[in-house]
Amino acid sequence: MKKIAICNQKGGVGKTATAVNITAGLSLAEKNVLLIDIDPQANSTSGLGIDYKTLDKSIYDCLYEPSLVRGITLKTKWPRVSVLPSTTDLAGAEIELVDEADREEKLKKVLSLIGFEYDFGIIDCPPSLGLLTVNALVACDSVIIPIQCEYYALEGLEKLLKTLKAIKNDLNKNLVIEGILLTMYDARLNLAKDVVEDIQTHFPDVVFKTVIPRSVRVAESPSHGKSAIHYNIISAGAQAYLSLTRELLNHA
């Protein structure tokens, strides 16, 4: 299983939309995909139609008892798409895990038990650089960094890159950046065009060619418990995520 973390410590950059839609796109390419929700907000769990409020157990329990993982992983109504769901219980893990041995490697142990059953694991991280995100970065092979096309886009990126470098040096020597993904692009704004140019100049080798536009369908789809691709495949947002999926498969 190739494991890709979707990571940015800033909220509201399209992280969950990216995780859910890459999962959907890869499944349409006939890949078996596991969406791993390690964000206590559980948005990607509900974004694939699972009501996390009704769950007895979640990824939270797996972090303490990895052998539970197979029973907790849920199939969705779409072929080839499974979810390792989150619940709000997970918020406590940031504090509880601090004194645990191998606290940064809990998720890695969990995924090692089921990795052979899937082609891809997509990890939706919380909007912080806390212990849950560190677990995702230690467990994954590569990282996609979604960045909103706005004035402060590059702010915070430096900090994230520093964190990635530290984790690569100390905890996961195989970690690579899969790509920086520009999201919420509004072609009407000169500023958005400037940001795209700026980031493409700064990071020419790691920016995805695909740019995700602002899209009503992408914004609406979670309320229907669907990815934008399943909700309205001909929408601009869904088509952009399909294009991103193709780029990703060409990387592999």
Tab-separated table of C-alpha atoms in Angstrom, residues 6-8 10-19 21-22 144-151 153 179-187 189 191-193 195-196 199-200 207-215 218 237 240-241 244:
chain	number	residue	atom	x	y	z
A	6	ILE	CA	-2.660	15.140	3.043
A	7	CYS	CA	-1.107	17.686	5.336
A	8	ASN	CA	-1.130	21.394	6.127
A	10	LYS	CA	-3.538	25.664	8.278
A	11	GLY	CA	-7.239	24.852	8.237
A	12	GLY	CA	-9.564	25.652	5.355
A	13	VAL	CA	-7.136	24.837	2.536
A	14	GLY	CA	-9.126	21.985	0.993
A	15	LYS	CA	-7.339	19.205	2.856
A	16	THR	CA	-10.351	16.983	3.493
A	17	ALA	CA	-11.859	17.649	0.049
A	18	THR	CA	-8.538	16.566	-1.431
A	19	ALA	CA	-8.339	13.402	0.693
A	21	ASN	CA	-11.682	13.129	-3.840
A	22	ILE	CA	-8.296	11.492	-4.385
A	144	ILE	CA	0.556	16.157	-0.555
A	145	ILE	CA	0.464	19.746	0.720
A	146	PRO	CA	-2.721	21.608	-0.298
A	147	ILE	CA	-2.260	25.392	-0.402
A	148	GLN	CA	-5.021	27.898	-0.944
A	149	CYS	CA	-4.394	30.449	-3.699
A	150	GLU	CA	-4.368	33.445	-1.379
A	151	TYR	CA	-2.001	36.088	-0.045
A	153	ALA	CA	-0.226	30.919	1.084
A	179	GLY	CA	3.536	17.480	-4.456
A	180	ILE	CA	2.210	20.882	-3.497
A	181	LEU	CA	-1.401	21.246	-4.595
A	182	LEU	CA	-2.897	24.658	-5.323
A	183	THR	CA	-6.552	24.766	-4.244
A	184	MET	CA	-9.531	27.135	-4.297
A	185	TYR	CA	-8.237	28.917	-7.382
A	186	ASP	CA	-10.408	31.768	-8.635
A	187	ALA	CA	-9.383	32.713	-12.178
A	189	LEU	CA	-8.591	37.258	-9.189
A	191	LEU	CA	-3.952	37.771	-6.778
A	192	ALA	CA	-4.723	34.076	-7.276
A	193	LYS	CA	-2.761	34.085	-10.542
A	195	VAL	CA	0.140	33.192	-6.002
A	196	VAL	CA	0.173	30.331	-8.527
A	199	ILE	CA	4.640	29.031	-5.842
A	200	GLN	CA	5.486	27.532	-9.216
A	207	VAL	CA	3.955	21.638	-7.682
A	208	PHE	CA	1.205	19.575	-9.292
A	209	LYS	CA	0.235	20.822	-12.752
A	210	THR	CA	-3.409	20.402	-11.783
A	211	VAL	CA	-4.869	23.412	-9.956
A	212	ILE	CA	-8.125	22.874	-8.067
A	213	PRO	CA	-10.643	25.654	-8.776
A	214	ARG	CA	-13.131	27.120	-6.335
A	215	SER	CA	-16.183	24.967	-6.909
A	218	VAL	CA	-16.858	20.522	-4.117
A	237	GLY	CA	-13.950	20.622	-9.209
A	240	ALA	CA	-9.769	18.790	-11.548
A	241	TYR	CA	-9.546	16.031	-8.928
A	244	LEU	CA	-4.912	15.213	-10.113
